[in-house]
Tab-separated table of C-alpha atoms in Angstrom:
chain	number	residue	atom	x	y	z
A	1	MET	CA	-0.323	-0.089	-0.123
A	2	LYS	CA	1.429	3.319	-1.336
A	3	THR	CA	1.991	6.109	1.772
A	4	LYS	CA	2.151	9.897	1.383
A	5	LYS	CA	5.752	10.848	1.713
A	6	ASP	CA	7.009	14.085	3.423
A	7	ILE	CA	7.958	15.808	0.353
A	8	ASN	CA	5.037	16.039	-2.287
A	9	ILE	CA	6.622	16.673	-5.801
A	10	LEU	CA	4.395	18.961	-6.383
A	11	ASP	CA	5.940	20.881	-3.643
A	12	ILE	CA	9.723	21.013	-5.232
A	13	ILE	CA	7.852	22.077	-8.747
A	14	ILE	CA	5.805	25.134	-7.224
A	15	ALA	CA	9.516	25.768	-5.394
A	16	PHE	CA	11.425	25.989	-8.187
A	17	VAL	CA	8.487	27.933	-10.533
A	18	LYS	CA	8.784	30.553	-7.815
A	19	GLY	CA	12.719	30.824	-7.847
A	20	ILE	CA	12.732	31.509	-11.720
A	21	LYS	CA	9.780	33.294	-11.186
A	22	GLU	CA	11.727	35.778	-8.825
A	23	SER	CA	15.197	35.252	-10.105
A	24	GLY	CA	14.850	34.159	-13.650
A	25	ASP	CA	17.007	30.797	-14.883
A	26	ALA	CA	19.970	32.693	-13.515
A	27	CYS	CA	18.893	30.888	-10.034
A	28	PHE	CA	17.164	29.469	-7.383
A	29	LEU	CA	17.189	31.244	-3.985
A	30	TYR	CA	16.107	29.409	-0.392
A	31	ASP	CA	17.423	31.940	1.323
A	32	ASP	CA	19.557	34.980	1.411
A	33	LYS	CA	22.723	32.919	1.705
A	34	ASN	CA	21.518	29.252	-0.299
A	35	ARG	CA	21.057	28.625	-3.837
A	36	LEU	CA	20.626	26.548	-6.675
A	37	TRP	CA	21.685	27.635	-9.815
A	38	LYS	CA	19.886	26.954	-13.348
A	39	ALA	CA	16.319	26.542	-11.910
A	40	ASN	CA	15.172	26.717	-15.243
A	41	TYR	CA	17.216	23.717	-16.629
A	42	LEU	CA	16.956	21.988	-13.570
A	43	LEU	CA	12.858	22.195	-13.596
A	44	GLY	CA	12.722	20.922	-17.050
A	45	GLN	CA	14.888	17.919	-15.977
A	46	ILE	CA	12.337	16.905	-13.536
A	47	LEU	CA	9.517	17.195	-15.344
A	48	ARG	CA	11.311	14.731	-18.062
A	49	LEU	CA	11.302	12.342	-15.141
A	50	TYR	CA	8.115	13.230	-14.038
A	51	GLU	CA	5.978	10.074	-14.034
A	52	ILE	CA	2.652	9.895	-15.996
A	53	GLU	CA	0.064	7.176	-16.548
A	54	GLU	CA	1.184	4.800	-19.429
A	55	SER	CA	-2.433	4.397	-20.966
A	56	SER	CA	-3.828	7.781	-21.091
A	57	HIS	CA	-0.500	9.406	-21.710
A	58	LYS	CA	1.585	7.519	-23.574
A	59	PHE	CA	1.312	7.127	-27.526
A	60	LEU	CA	3.056	4.835	-30.259
A	61	SER	CA	4.340	5.531	-33.905
A	62	ILE	CA	3.130	2.370	-35.893
A	63	LYS	CA	6.911	2.006	-37.473
A	64	ALA	CA	8.355	2.043	-34.070
A	65	LYS	CA	5.875	-0.467	-33.006
A	66	ASN	CA	6.425	-2.273	-36.510
A	67	VAL	CA	10.276	-2.112	-35.815
A	68	TRP	CA	10.279	-2.919	-32.299
A	69	GLU	CA	8.331	-6.516	-33.022
A	70	LEU	CA	10.882	-7.062	-35.443
A	71	LEU	CA	13.517	-7.196	-32.875
A	72	THR	CA	11.987	-8.444	-29.949
A	73	ASP	CA	8.861	-9.992	-28.005
A	74	GLU	CA	9.826	-8.105	-24.949
A	75	ASP	CA	7.485	-4.547	-23.799
A	76	ILE	CA	8.335	-1.592	-25.087
A	77	LYS	CA	7.149	-0.142	-22.169
A	78	ASN	CA	10.141	-0.880	-19.936
A	79	TYR	CA	12.664	0.121	-21.961
A	80	TYR	CA	14.046	4.043	-21.924
A	81	TYR	CA	17.102	5.967	-22.527
A	82	ASN	CA	20.400	4.172	-22.531
A	83	LYS	CA	18.483	0.867	-21.349
A	84	LYS	CA	20.157	-2.180	-23.200
A	85	VAL	CA	17.617	-3.998	-26.028
A	86	ILE	CA	18.407	-7.936	-27.085
A	87	VAL	CA	17.247	-9.128	-30.158
A	88	LYS	CA	15.658	-12.017	-29.905
A	89	LYS	CA	13.914	-12.720	-33.053
A	90	ASP	CA	15.338	-14.637	-35.422
A	91	VAL	CA	16.408	-11.293	-37.936
A	92	ASN	CA	18.762	-10.439	-40.394
A	93	LEU	CA	18.199	-6.919	-41.014
A	94	THR	CA	19.866	-3.200	-41.692
A	95	LEU	CA	18.793	-0.706	-39.637
A	96	GLY	CA	19.944	3.562	-39.208
A	97	THR	CA	21.160	4.137	-35.326
A	98	TYR	CA	22.060	7.392	-33.660
A	99	LYS	CA	24.271	8.637	-31.421
A	100	GLY	CA	23.487	11.276	-29.289
A	101	ALA	CA	22.152	13.885	-30.653
A	102	SER	CA	23.008	13.000	-34.358
A	103	THR	CA	20.808	13.716	-36.777
A	104	LYS	CA	22.890	11.345	-39.379
A	105	PRO	CA	21.990	7.546	-39.025
A	106	THR	CA	24.789	4.746	-39.365
A	107	GLU	CA	23.647	1.619	-40.582
A	108	LYS	CA	23.873	-1.175	-38.594
A	109	GLU	CA	23.380	-5.111	-38.682
A	110	PHE	CA	20.836	-6.625	-36.428
A	111	VAL	CA	20.376	-10.417	-36.063
A	112	LYS	CA	19.553	-12.732	-32.742
A	113	GLY	CA	21.733	-11.787	-30.020
A	114	SER	CA	22.670	-8.489	-31.083
A	115	THR	CA	22.249	-5.803	-28.786
A	116	PHE	CA	21.772	-1.974	-28.842
A	117	LYS	CA	20.182	0.970	-26.562
A	118	TYR	CA	16.957	2.011	-27.022
A	119	ARG	CA	17.684	5.285	-27.618
A	120	GLU	CA	20.160	4.756	-30.998
A	121	ILE	CA	17.234	3.571	-32.882
A	122	PHE	CA	13.938	4.611	-30.570
A	123	HIS	CA	13.090	8.211	-28.818
A	124	ASP	CA	10.598	9.112	-26.619
A	125	GLU	CA	9.186	12.598	-27.631
A	126	HIS	CA	6.908	14.805	-25.419
A	127	VAL	CA	4.189	15.925	-27.639
A	128	ILE	CA	4.185	19.142	-25.601
A	129	PRO	CA	7.503	20.489	-25.664
A	130	ILE	CA	8.592	20.315	-21.951
A	131	GLY	CA	9.319	24.353	-22.449
A	132	ASN	CA	5.948	25.345	-23.134
A	133	ILE	CA	5.082	23.109	-19.835
A	134	ILE	CA	7.178	25.457	-18.078
A	135	ASP	CA	5.795	28.647	-19.456
A	136	LYS	CA	2.528	27.810	-18.437
A	137	LEU	CA	3.836	26.941	-15.189
A	138	THR	CA	5.484	30.134	-14.548
A	139	GLY	CA	2.568	32.206	-16.468
A	140	LEU	CA	0.665	31.707	-13.279
A	141	LYS	CA	0.481	34.300	-10.746
A	142	GLU	CA	1.810	33.571	-7.178
A	143	ASP	CA	-1.298	33.395	-5.738
A	144	GLU	CA	-2.164	30.546	-8.768
A	145	LEU	CA	0.373	28.687	-7.439
A	146	THR	CA	-1.640	25.820	-5.985
A	147	TYR	CA	-1.629	21.956	-6.202
A	148	GLU	CA	-4.821	21.976	-8.422
A	149	ASN	CA	-3.482	24.285	-10.810
A	150	VAL	CA	-0.001	23.349	-11.478
A	151	GLN	CA	-1.172	19.662	-11.596
A	152	LYS	CA	-3.772	20.663	-14.703
A	153	ILE	CA	-0.474	21.813	-16.598
A	154	LEU	CA	1.372	18.873	-15.563
A	155	ASP	CA	-1.821	16.486	-16.736
A	156	ASN	CA	-0.519	18.129	-20.051
A	157	ILE	CA	2.695	16.181	-20.342
A	158	TYR	CA	2.246	13.334	-23.310
A	159	VAL	CA	5.032	11.357	-24.043
A	160	CYS	CA	5.371	9.487	-27.965
A	161	ARG	CA	7.493	6.795	-28.649
A	162	ILE	CA	8.837	7.290	-32.085
A	163	LEU	CA	11.775	5.869	-34.271
A	164	LYS	CA	14.921	8.758	-34.045
A	165	SER	CA	13.998	9.085	-37.932
A	166	GLU	CA	10.864	10.085	-37.416
A	167	ASN	CA	12.191	12.797	-35.041
A	168	ALA	CA	14.321	13.926	-37.399
A	169	GLU	CA	10.841	14.464	-39.755
A	170	LEU	CA	9.070	15.575	-36.861
A	171	ASN	CA	11.968	18.446	-35.896
A	172	LYS	CA	11.537	19.994	-39.224
A	173	VAL	CA	8.024	20.475	-39.301
A	174	ALA	CA	7.835	21.877	-35.154
A	175	LYS	CA	10.422	21.415	-32.800
A	176	THR	CA	9.160	23.765	-30.378
A	177	LYS	CA	5.978	26.001	-31.685
A	178	ARG	CA	3.251	23.673	-31.121
A	179	PRO	CA	-0.396	23.737	-30.318
A	180	TRP	CA	-1.242	23.232	-26.317
A	181	GLU	CA	-4.131	20.657	-27.407
A	182	VAL	CA	-2.504	17.722	-27.360
A	183	ILE	CA	-5.145	16.229	-29.796
A	184	GLU	CA	-4.145	19.485	-32.150
A	185	THR	CA	-0.352	18.872	-31.778
A	186	ILE	CA	-0.868	14.725	-32.758
A	187	GLU	CA	-3.146	15.698	-35.607
A	188	GLU	CA	-1.673	18.856	-37.426
A	189	ILE	CA	1.911	18.036	-36.469
A	190	TYR	CA	2.742	14.333	-36.192
A	191	ILE	CA	0.179	12.994	-38.535
A	192	LYS	CA	-0.390	15.961	-41.147
A	193	GLY	CA	2.977	17.199	-41.039
A	194	ALA	CA	5.377	14.482	-40.401
A	195	LYS	CA	3.741	11.892	-41.587
A	196	ILE	CA	3.888	10.031	-38.151
A	197	GLU	CA	0.692	7.445	-37.933
A	198	ILE	CA	0.128	6.942	-34.169
A	199	ASP	CA	-1.163	3.134	-33.263
A	200	ASN	CA	-4.411	2.977	-32.179
A	201	TRP	CA	-4.822	6.466	-32.547
A	202	GLN	CA	-9.022	6.947	-33.064
A	203	GLU	CA	-9.223	4.870	-29.777
A	204	LYS	CA	-6.977	7.080	-27.507
A	205	LYS	CA	-8.492	10.201	-29.245
A	206	GLU	CA	-11.755	9.247	-27.985
A	207	ASN	CA	-10.525	8.751	-24.263
A	208	LEU	CA	-8.753	11.939	-24.833
A	209	LYS	CA	-11.842	13.870	-25.318
A	210	LYS	CA	-13.883	11.918	-22.038
């Protein structure tokens, strides 16, 4: 049974937001003597690691799903960032892999037993950019920084698992300037703009409307 912790994650986020509003990106003030620098960057990292509901806040592109199923029968939900993936399917295929932030792929052959880091082929993309989330949070007035208001903004954090190659196309269409509404972003930026089809989209779309 889960119990509430002494420190609420919303308190931490609110504290960072207040620091940014008071001091900008330069620092986050605890008091007159203690400072934590780069508050904007650190808040961004916190929000990137903020846990969201898997079924309603995470999407998967059809291409990413197809490539994943060619390589393994493991659940993609259990993989992220630099986690090692072992090819478990009896395959012999060549895929483009990416190192770090590089936009140029390197071809690599995969057979059963081959390994790769998740992020070399796949990418977890925030549908609503984290920068936009921070802008909404810091746009709240002092008396509006309540749990309820902050949570409403955090509820707009959605992640879509796509191929690194799809992410390159997505960035050409709109890297940061995207609609605030997730349905509009998926349909206008992902599907129409970057030609990224989302697995089971119609059903997910209906659930988002509820």
